[in-house]
PDB file of C-alpha atoms in Angstrom:
ATOM      1  CA  UNK I 684     159.267  58.202 297.725  1.00  0.00           C
ATOM      2  CA  UNK I 685     162.761  59.319 296.338  1.00  0.00           C
ATOM      3  CA  UNK I 686     162.376  59.790 292.601  1.00  0.00           C
ATOM      4  CA  UNK I 687     165.333  57.794 291.252  1.00  0.00           C
ATOM      5  CA  UNK I 688     166.338  55.579 288.072  1.00  0.00           C
ATOM      6  CA  UNK I 689     169.630  54.055 288.555  1.00  0.00           C
ATOM      7  CA  UNK I 690     172.251  52.140 286.368  1.00  0.00           C
ATOM      8  CA  UNK I 691     173.827  49.118 287.810  1.00  0.00           C
ATOM      9  CA  UNK I 692     177.194  48.881 286.127  1.00  0.00           C
ATOM     10  CA  UNK I 693     179.617  46.033 286.113  1.00  0.00           C
ATOM     11  CA  UNK I 694     183.143  47.166 285.370  1.00  0.00           C
ATOM     12  CA  UNK I 695     186.758  46.099 285.915  1.00  0.00           C
ATOM     13  CA  UNK I 696     190.142  47.804 285.576  1.00  0.00           C
ATOM     14  CA  UNK I 697     192.332  48.068 282.525  1.00  0.00           C
ATOM     15  CA  UNK I 698     195.894  47.758 283.812  1.00  0.00           C
ATOM     16  CA  UNK I 699     197.078  50.807 285.329  1.00  0.00           C
ATOM     17  CA  UNK I 700     194.239  53.069 284.203  1.00  0.00           C
ATOM     18  CA  UNK I 701     192.853  54.882 287.192  1.00  0.00           C
ATOM     19  CA  UNK I 702     189.405  54.621 286.202  1.00  0.00           C
ATOM     20  CA  UNK I 703     186.941  51.484 286.081  1.00  0.00           C
ATOM     21  CA  UNK I 704     185.859  50.526 282.617  1.00  0.00           C
ATOM     22  CA  UNK I 705     182.173  49.270 282.409  1.00  0.00           C
ATOM     23  CA  UNK I 706     181.681  46.181 280.539  1.00  0.00           C
ATOM     24  CA  UNK I 707     178.021  45.607 280.836  1.00  0.00           C
ATOM     25  CA  UNK I 708     174.753  47.440 282.094  1.00  0.00           C
ATOM     26  CA  UNK I 709     173.551  45.074 284.403  1.00  0.00           C
ATOM     27  CA  UNK I 710     170.271  46.544 285.395  1.00  0.00           C
ATOM     28  CA  UNK I 711     168.282  49.883 285.500  1.00  0.00           C
ATOM     29  CA  UNK I 712     167.041  50.634 289.219  1.00  0.00           C
ATOM     30  CA  UNK I 713     163.596  52.496 289.729  1.00  0.00           C
ATOM     31  CA  UNK I 714     162.355  53.734 293.148  1.00  0.00           C
ATOM     32  CA  UNK I 715     158.865  52.929 293.922  1.00  0.00           C
ATOM     33  CA  UNK I 716     156.682  53.792 296.648  1.00  0.00           C
ATOM     34  CA  UNK I 717     154.282  50.652 296.798  1.00  0.00           C
ATOM     35  CA  UNK I 718     156.070  47.287 295.739  1.00  0.00           C
ATOM     36  CA  UNK I 719     152.976  45.362 295.300  1.00  0.00           C
ATOM     37  CA  UNK I 720     151.438  47.823 293.005  1.00  0.00           C
ATOM     38  CA  UNK I 721     154.593  48.273 290.845  1.00  0.00           C
ATOM     39  CA  UNK I 722     155.251  44.529 290.476  1.00  0.00           C
ATOM     40  CA  UNK I 723     151.651  44.186 289.424  1.00  0.00           C
ATOM     41  CA  UNK I 724     152.215  47.085 286.829  1.00  0.00           C
ATOM     42  CA  UNK I 725     155.351  45.786 285.267  1.00  0.00           C
ATOM     43  CA  UNK I 726     154.482  42.100 285.082  1.00  0.00           C
ATOM     44  CA  UNK I 727     150.787  42.585 284.387  1.00  0.00           C
ATOM     45  CA  UNK I 728     150.971  45.298 282.013  1.00  0.00           C
ATOM     46  CA  UNK I 729     154.125  44.886 280.362  1.00  0.00           C
ATOM     47  CA  UNK I 730     155.131  41.409 280.499  1.00  0.00           C
ATOM     48  CA  UNK I 731     158.142  41.460 282.880  1.00  0.00           C
ATOM     49  CA  UNK I 732     158.861  38.365 285.172  1.00  0.00           C
ATOM     50  CA  UNK I 733     159.920  38.457 288.531  1.00  0.00           C
ATOM     51  CA  UNK I 734     163.509  37.142 289.412  1.00  0.00           C
ATOM     52  CA  UNK I 735     164.267  37.863 292.916  1.00  0.00           C
ATOM     53  CA  UNK I 736     163.007  39.758 296.007  1.00  0.00           C
ATOM     54  CA  UNK I 737     165.414  40.728 298.626  1.00  0.00           C
ATOM     55  CA  UNK I 738     165.715  42.981 301.583  1.00  0.00           C
ATOM     56  CA  UNK I 739     168.858  45.245 302.340  1.00  0.00           C
ATOM     57  CA  UNK I 740     169.941  47.097 305.334  1.00  0.00           C
ATOM     58  CA  UNK I 741     173.097  47.762 307.522  1.00  0.00           C
ATOM     59  CA  UNK I 742     176.270  49.557 306.892  1.00  0.00           C
ATOM     60  CA  UNK I 743     176.850  48.081 303.478  1.00  0.00           C
ATOM     61  CA  UNK I 744     173.745  49.353 301.877  1.00  0.00           C
ATOM     62  CA  UNK I 745     174.156  52.709 303.773  1.00  0.00           C
ATOM     63  CA  UNK I 746     177.580  53.145 302.320  1.00  0.00           C
ATOM     64  CA  UNK I 747     176.583  52.263 298.637  1.00  0.00           C
ATOM     65  CA  UNK I 748     173.575  54.604 298.741  1.00  0.00           C
ATOM     66  CA  UNK I 749     175.073  57.223 300.882  1.00  0.00           C
ATOM     67  CA  UNK I 750     172.106  57.276 303.187  1.00  0.00           C
ATOM     68  CA  UNK I 751     171.935  56.670 306.764  1.00  0.00           C
ATOM     69  CA  UNK I 752     169.454  54.282 308.389  1.00  0.00           C
ATOM     70  CA  UNK I 753     167.979  52.861 305.286  1.00  0.00           C
ATOM     71  CA  UNK I 754     166.207  49.398 304.676  1.00  0.00           C
ATOM     72  CA  UNK I 755     165.211  48.762 301.232  1.00  0.00           C
ATOM     73  CA  UNK I 756     163.565  45.947 299.280  1.00  0.00           C
ATOM     74  CA  UNK I 757     164.797  45.260 295.688  1.00  0.00           C
ATOM     75  CA  UNK I 758     162.864  43.108 293.417  1.00  0.00           C
ATOM     76  CA  UNK I 759     164.471  42.128 290.274  1.00  0.00           C
ATOM     77  CA  UNK I 760     162.274  41.710 287.002  1.00  0.00           C
ATOM     78  CA  UNK I 761     163.414  40.565 283.640  1.00  0.00           C
ATOM     79  CA  UNK I 762     162.136  41.336 280.150  1.00  0.00           C
ATOM     80  CA  UNK I 763     163.900  39.217 277.447  1.00  0.00           C
ATOM     81  CA  UNK I 764     167.593  39.394 278.256  1.00  0.00           C
ATOM     82  CA  UNK I 765     167.394  42.759 280.288  1.00  0.00           C
ATOM     83  CA  UNK I 766     166.621  43.504 284.066  1.00  0.00           C
ATOM     84  CA  UNK I 767     165.213  46.395 286.001  1.00  0.00           C
ATOM     85  CA  UNK I 768     165.369  46.650 289.670  1.00  0.00           C
ATOM     86  CA  UNK I 769     162.345  47.935 291.651  1.00  0.00           C
ATOM     87  CA  UNK I 770     163.615  49.788 294.945  1.00  0.00           C
ATOM     88  CA  UNK I 771     161.112  50.353 297.639  1.00  0.00           C
ATOM     89  CA  UNK I 772     162.964  52.355 300.533  1.00  0.00           C
ATOM     90  CA  UNK I 773     160.890  50.954 303.756  1.00  0.00           C
ATOM     91  CA  UNK I 774     162.293  53.802 306.007  1.00  0.00           C
ATOM     92  CA  UNK I 775     160.718  57.097 305.742  1.00  0.00           C
ATOM     93  CA  UNK I 776     161.891  59.916 303.733  1.00  0.00           C
ATOM     94  CA  UNK I 777     162.289  61.072 300.106  1.00  0.00           C
ATOM     95  CA  UNK I 778     160.112  63.003 297.610  1.00  0.00           C
ATOM     96  CA  UNK I 779     157.576  62.205 294.929  1.00  0.00           C
ATOM     97  CA  UNK I 780     157.978  62.951 291.304  1.00  0.00           C
ATOM     98  CA  UNK I 781     156.454  66.369 290.673  1.00  0.00           C
ATOM     99  CA  UNK I 782     152.925  66.338 289.242  1.00  0.00           C
ATOM    100  CA  UNK I 783     154.048  69.041 286.610  1.00  0.00           C
ATOM    101  CA  UNK I 784     156.973  67.244 285.203  1.00  0.00           C
ATOM    102  CA  UNK I 785     158.012  67.598 281.594  1.00  0.00           C
ATOM    103  CA  UNK I 786     160.204  65.650 279.296  1.00  0.00           C
ATOM    104  CA  UNK I 787     162.752  68.471 278.899  1.00  0.00           C
ATOM    105  CA  UNK I 788     163.316  68.616 283.021  1.00  0.00           C
ATOM    106  CA  UNK I 789     167.009  67.779 283.549  1.00  0.00           C
ATOM    107  CA  UNK I 790     165.952  64.942 285.976  1.00  0.00           C
ATOM    108  CA  UNK I 791     164.065  63.124 283.242  1.00  0.00           C
ATOM    109  CA  UNK I 792     164.912  59.598 282.458  1.00  0.00           C
ATOM    110  CA  UNK I 793     163.054  56.631 280.859  1.00  0.00           C
ATOM    111  CA  UNK I 794     163.492  52.978 279.785  1.00  0.00           C
ATOM    112  CA  UNK I 795     162.741  52.173 276.148  1.00  0.00           C
ATOM    113  CA  UNK I 796     160.580  48.907 275.886  1.00  0.00           C
ATOM    114  CA  UNK I 797     160.970  47.231 272.623  1.00  0.00           C
ATOM    115  CA  UNK I 798     157.773  45.859 271.088  1.00  0.00           C
ATOM    116  CA  UNK I 799     157.117  43.799 268.302  1.00  0.00           C
ATOM    117  CA  UNK I 800     153.888  45.631 267.143  1.00  0.00           C
ATOM    118  CA  UNK I 801     153.230  49.067 268.259  1.00  0.00           C
ATOM    119  CA  UNK I 802     149.638  49.100 267.813  1.00  0.00           C
ATOM    120  CA  UNK I 803     149.161  45.955 269.895  1.00  0.00           C
ATOM    121  CA  UNK I 804     151.310  47.212 272.580  1.00  0.00           C
ATOM    122  CA  UNK I 805     149.508  50.608 272.678  1.00  0.00           C
ATOM    123  CA  UNK I 806     145.994  48.649 272.872  1.00  0.00           C
ATOM    124  CA  UNK I 807     147.575  46.857 275.921  1.00  0.00           C
ATOM    125  CA  UNK I 808     148.303  50.245 277.477  1.00  0.00           C
ATOM    126  CA  UNK I 809     144.828  51.602 276.804  1.00  0.00           C
ATOM    127  CA  UNK I 810     143.202  48.302 278.574  1.00  0.00           C
ATOM    128  CA  UNK I 811     144.993  49.180 281.812  1.00  0.00           C
ATOM    129  CA  UNK I 812     144.261  53.042 281.558  1.00  0.00           C
ATOM    130  CA  UNK I 813     147.975  54.131 281.718  1.00  0.00           C
ATOM    131  CA  UNK I 814     148.749  58.049 281.744  1.00  0.00           C
ATOM    132  CA  UNK I 815     149.911  59.285 278.374  1.00  0.00           C
ATOM    133  CA  UNK I 816     153.009  61.602 277.990  1.00  0.00           C
ATOM    134  CA  UNK I 817     152.967  61.301 274.044  1.00  0.00           C
ATOM    135  CA  UNK I 818     149.690  62.334 272.328  1.00  0.00           C
ATOM    136  CA  UNK I 819     149.699  59.032 270.495  1.00  0.00           C
ATOM    137  CA  UNK I 820     152.637  56.667 269.076  1.00  0.00           C
ATOM    138  CA  UNK I 821     154.682  58.672 266.739  1.00  0.00           C
ATOM    139  CA  UNK I 822     156.527  57.557 263.494  1.00  0.00           C
ATOM    140  CA  UNK I 823     159.861  59.390 263.193  1.00  0.00           C
ATOM    141  CA  UNK I 824     160.177  61.068 259.603  1.00  0.00           C
ATOM    142  CA  UNK I 825     162.102  59.996 256.603  1.00  0.00           C
ATOM    143  CA  UNK I 826     164.265  63.261 257.033  1.00  0.00           C
ATOM    144  CA  UNK I 827     165.757  61.867 260.315  1.00  0.00           C
ATOM    145  CA  UNK I 828     168.222  59.517 258.591  1.00  0.00           C
ATOM    146  CA  UNK I 829     169.383  57.955 261.967  1.00  0.00           C
ATOM    147  CA  UNK I 830     165.803  57.105 263.164  1.00  0.00           C
ATOM    148  CA  UNK I 831     163.650  57.104 260.114  1.00  0.00           C
ATOM    149  CA  UNK I 832     160.748  55.025 260.466  1.00  0.00           C
ATOM    150  CA  UNK I 833     161.109  54.170 264.315  1.00  0.00           C
ATOM    151  CA  UNK I 834     157.747  54.373 266.140  1.00  0.00           C
ATOM    152  CA  UNK I 835     157.767  55.428 269.711  1.00  0.00           C
ATOM    153  CA  UNK I 836     155.404  56.355 272.648  1.00  0.00           C
ATOM    154  CA  UNK I 837     155.914  57.826 275.993  1.00  0.00           C
ATOM    155  CA  UNK I 838     153.771  57.003 279.078  1.00  0.00           C
ATOM    156  CA  UNK I 839     154.033  56.818 282.929  1.00  0.00           C
ATOM    157  CA  UNK I 840     154.268  53.918 285.235  1.00  0.00           C
ATOM    158  CA  UNK I 841     152.305  53.652 288.505  1.00  0.00           C
ATOM    159  CA  UNK I 842     154.660  56.126 290.278  1.00  0.00           C
ATOM    160  CA  UNK I 843     154.995  58.645 287.441  1.00  0.00           C
ATOM    161  CA  UNK I 844     158.091  57.363 285.995  1.00  0.00           C
ATOM    162  CA  UNK I 845     158.558  57.897 282.482  1.00  0.00           C
ATOM    163  CA  UNK I 846     158.601  54.873 280.063  1.00  0.00           C
ATOM    164  CA  UNK I 847     158.952  54.481 276.243  1.00  0.00           C
ATOM    165  CA  UNK I 848     157.652  51.826 273.736  1.00  0.00           C
ATOM    166  CA  UNK I 849     159.653  51.552 270.764  1.00  0.00           C
ATOM    167  CA  UNK I 850     159.382  49.625 267.619  1.00  0.00           C
ATOM    168  CA  UNK I 851     162.314  49.173 265.143  1.00  0.00           C
ATOM    169  CA  UNK I 852     161.633  48.802 261.433  1.00  0.00           C
ATOM    170  CA  UNK I 853     164.104  46.304 259.829  1.00  0.00           C
ATOM    171  CA  UNK I 854     167.648  47.663 259.462  1.00  0.00           C
ATOM    172  CA  UNK I 855     167.245  49.865 262.454  1.00  0.00           C
ATOM    173  CA  UNK I 856     168.199  48.827 266.110  1.00  0.00           C
ATOM    174  CA  UNK I 857     169.476  45.557 267.369  1.00  0.00           C
ATOM    175  CA  UNK I 858     168.810  42.856 264.752  1.00  0.00           C
ATOM    176  CA  UNK I 859     167.569  40.599 267.800  1.00  0.00           C
ATOM    177  CA  UNK I 860     164.454  43.037 267.861  1.00  0.00           C
ATOM    178  CA  UNK I 861     163.256  41.476 264.665  1.00  0.00           C
ATOM    179  CA  UNK I 862     162.901  38.147 266.477  1.00  0.00           C
ATOM    180  CA  UNK I 863     159.502  38.644 268.320  1.00  0.00           C
ATOM    181  CA  UNK I 864     158.878  34.724 269.262  1.00  0.00           C
ATOM    182  CA  UNK I 865     155.204  35.625 269.293  1.00  0.00           C
ATOM    183  CA  UNK I 866     155.645  38.164 272.102  1.00  0.00           C
ATOM    184  CA  UNK I 867     154.633  41.856 272.109  1.00  0.00           C
ATOM    185  CA  UNK I 868     157.069  42.980 274.884  1.00  0.00           C
ATOM    186  CA  UNK I 869     160.575  41.874 273.832  1.00  0.00           C
ATOM    187  CA  UNK I 870     163.294  43.731 275.978  1.00  0.00           C
ATOM    188  CA  UNK I 871     164.886  46.771 276.857  1.00  0.00           C
ATOM    189  CA  UNK I 872     166.888  48.814 274.201  1.00  0.00           C
ATOM    190  CA  UNK I 873     168.333  51.577 276.279  1.00  0.00           C
ATOM    191  CA  UNK I 874     167.702  54.129 279.228  1.00  0.00           C
ATOM    192  CA  UNK I 875     167.483  57.628 278.050  1.00  0.00           C
ATOM    193  CA  UNK I 876     168.617  60.586 280.450  1.00  0.00           C
ATOM    194  CA  UNK I 877     168.258  64.453 280.117  1.00  0.00           C
ATOM    195  CA  UNK I 878     171.729  66.248 279.992  1.00  0.00           C
ATOM    196  CA  UNK I 879     172.487  69.875 279.940  1.00  0.00           C
ATOM    197  CA  UNK I 880     175.658  69.403 277.995  1.00  0.00           C
ATOM    198  CA  UNK I 881     176.561  66.318 275.545  1.00  0.00           C
ATOM    199  CA  UNK I 882     180.248  67.140 275.710  1.00  0.00           C
ATOM    200  CA  UNK I 883     180.446  67.147 279.527  1.00  0.00           C
ATOM    201  CA  UNK I 884     178.474  64.067 279.695  1.00  0.00           C
ATOM    202  CA  UNK I 885     180.566  62.376 277.096  1.00  0.00           C
ATOM    203  CA  UNK I 886     183.510  62.984 279.194  1.00  0.00           C
ATOM    204  CA  UNK I 887     182.170  61.056 282.114  1.00  0.00           C
ATOM    205  CA  UNK I 888     180.426  58.141 280.230  1.00  0.00           C
ATOM    206  CA  UNK I 889     183.008  57.405 277.621  1.00  0.00           C
ATOM    207  CA  UNK I 890     186.172  58.838 278.971  1.00  0.00           C
ATOM    208  CA  UNK I 891     185.694  57.809 282.575  1.00  0.00           C
ATOM    209  CA  UNK I 892     183.360  54.853 282.424  1.00  0.00           C
ATOM    210  CA  UNK I 893     184.422  53.448 278.996  1.00  0.00           C
ATOM    211  CA  UNK I 894     180.991  53.260 277.540  1.00  0.00           C
ATOM    212  CA  UNK I 895     181.546  53.655 273.739  1.00  0.00           C
ATOM    213  CA  UNK I 896     179.590  56.316 271.764  1.00  0.00           C
ATOM    214  CA  UNK I 897     177.747  54.964 268.952  1.00  0.00           C
ATOM    215  CA  UNK I 898     175.899  57.602 267.090  1.00  0.00           C
ATOM    216  CA  UNK I 899     173.970  60.816 267.166  1.00  0.00           C
ATOM    217  CA  UNK I 900     170.903  62.299 265.858  1.00  0.00           C
ATOM    218  CA  UNK I 901     169.189  65.678 265.832  1.00  0.00           C
ATOM    219  CA  UNK I 902     165.507  65.426 266.432  1.00  0.00           C
ATOM    220  CA  UNK I 903     162.982  68.057 265.987  1.00  0.00           C
ATOM    221  CA  UNK I 904     159.563  68.680 264.131  1.00  0.00           C
ATOM    222  CA  UNK I 905     155.826  67.802 264.671  1.00  0.00           C
ATOM    223  CA  UNK I 906     156.323  64.142 265.541  1.00  0.00           C
ATOM    224  CA  UNK I 907     159.179  64.942 267.896  1.00  0.00           C
ATOM    225  CA  UNK I 908     157.054  67.482 269.805  1.00  0.00           C
ATOM    226  CA  UNK I 909     154.162  65.304 270.130  1.00  0.00           C
ATOM    227  CA  UNK I 910     156.578  62.330 271.188  1.00  0.00           C
ATOM    228  CA  UNK I 911     157.815  64.236 274.187  1.00  0.00           C
ATOM    229  CA  UNK I 912     154.859  66.506 274.511  1.00  0.00           C
ATOM    230  CA  UNK I 913     157.132  69.529 274.420  1.00  0.00           C
ATOM    231  CA  UNK I 914     156.267  72.387 272.115  1.00  0.00           C
ATOM    232  CA  UNK I 915     159.069  73.465 269.878  1.00  0.00           C
ATOM    233  CA  UNK I 916     161.084  70.556 271.040  1.00  0.00           C
ATOM    234  CA  UNK I 917     164.656  70.177 269.420  1.00  0.00           C
ATOM    235  CA  UNK I 918     166.939  67.561 270.717  1.00  0.00           C
ATOM    236  CA  UNK I 919     170.485  66.455 270.078  1.00  0.00           C
ATOM    237  CA  UNK I 920     170.419  62.623 271.045  1.00  0.00           C
ATOM    238  CA  UNK I 921     173.484  60.592 271.529  1.00  0.00           C
ATOM    239  CA  UNK I 922     173.655  56.705 272.013  1.00  0.00           C
ATOM    240  CA  UNK I 923     176.194  55.085 274.123  1.00  0.00           C
ATOM    241  CA  UNK I 924     176.582  51.257 274.794  1.00  0.00           C
ATOM    242  CA  UNK I 925     179.005  48.997 276.810  1.00  0.00           C
ATOM    243  CA  UNK I 926     179.804  45.597 275.496  1.00  0.00           C
ATOM    244  CA  UNK I 927     176.672  44.100 277.003  1.00  0.00           C
ATOM    245  CA  UNK I 928     173.411  45.123 278.515  1.00  0.00           C
ATOM    246  CA  UNK I 929     170.908  48.195 277.467  1.00  0.00           C
ATOM    247  CA  UNK I 930     172.441  51.298 275.714  1.00  0.00           C
ATOM    248  CA  UNK I 931     172.460  54.764 277.537  1.00  0.00           C
ATOM    249  CA  UNK I 932     171.193  57.567 275.582  1.00  0.00           C
ATOM    250  CA  UNK I 933     171.534  61.341 276.217  1.00  0.00           C
ATOM    251  CA  UNK I 934     168.682  63.811 275.337  1.00  0.00           C
ATOM    252  CA  UNK I 935     170.012  67.408 275.229  1.00  0.00           C
ATOM    253  CA  UNK I 936     167.340  70.006 274.738  1.00  0.00           C
ATOM    254  CA  UNK I 937     168.481  72.555 272.243  1.00  0.00           C
ATOM    255  CA  UNK I 938     165.063  74.116 272.478  1.00  0.00           C
ATOM    256  CA  UNK I 939     162.978  75.039 274.713  1.00  0.00           C
TER     257      UNK I 939
END
């Protein structure tokens, strides 16, 4: 299984500009090994709903993916207004996620699933014996003005992909996340990716793709270390958003 989370971007050209400008993050792609198992995990544990189930093969998908001889099954799932695409490459090849992965690896990526009640959501994960990354749900301290009061927890899906539960207090995040409508799992706020250079990534995502930079925070301390499960973790976190869809967040580890 190839380890992969991908962004499906909807874009158009502005006049004579050479680069496509992204208007929406349409979906986040997650490569899986066993589609049945993954669909059961996301729908049964996290409340996603199945939208479509399509198989792709031939020269079109080969050119899109840059891989010869592929045959892939794509199942689209929805949570709130956001979508993920589970991708199962039916032909052989690829590699599984390393068992010794860490949150400060450069291949790290997660999706942040918004919850209305962190304690209830965490209890739901415990019922299904999910694998933890964080030691427990963490509340970010008041000293971190940009993220103060936000609660978060990292864990793994059935294939070892990193996922995050995130809870926003009033005044933080998109106001829509305060409208629970009786649900625990509400939608996807963003996908976060580890980067080696915020400046270089900014050049690509904002200057080339046109996704707007919305804010920065510098996260460190006991809560952040236990959230990421990285001793001494110190991060520069930068948030970007297109006009619609989930945001894209950069995680640059300053330490270690």
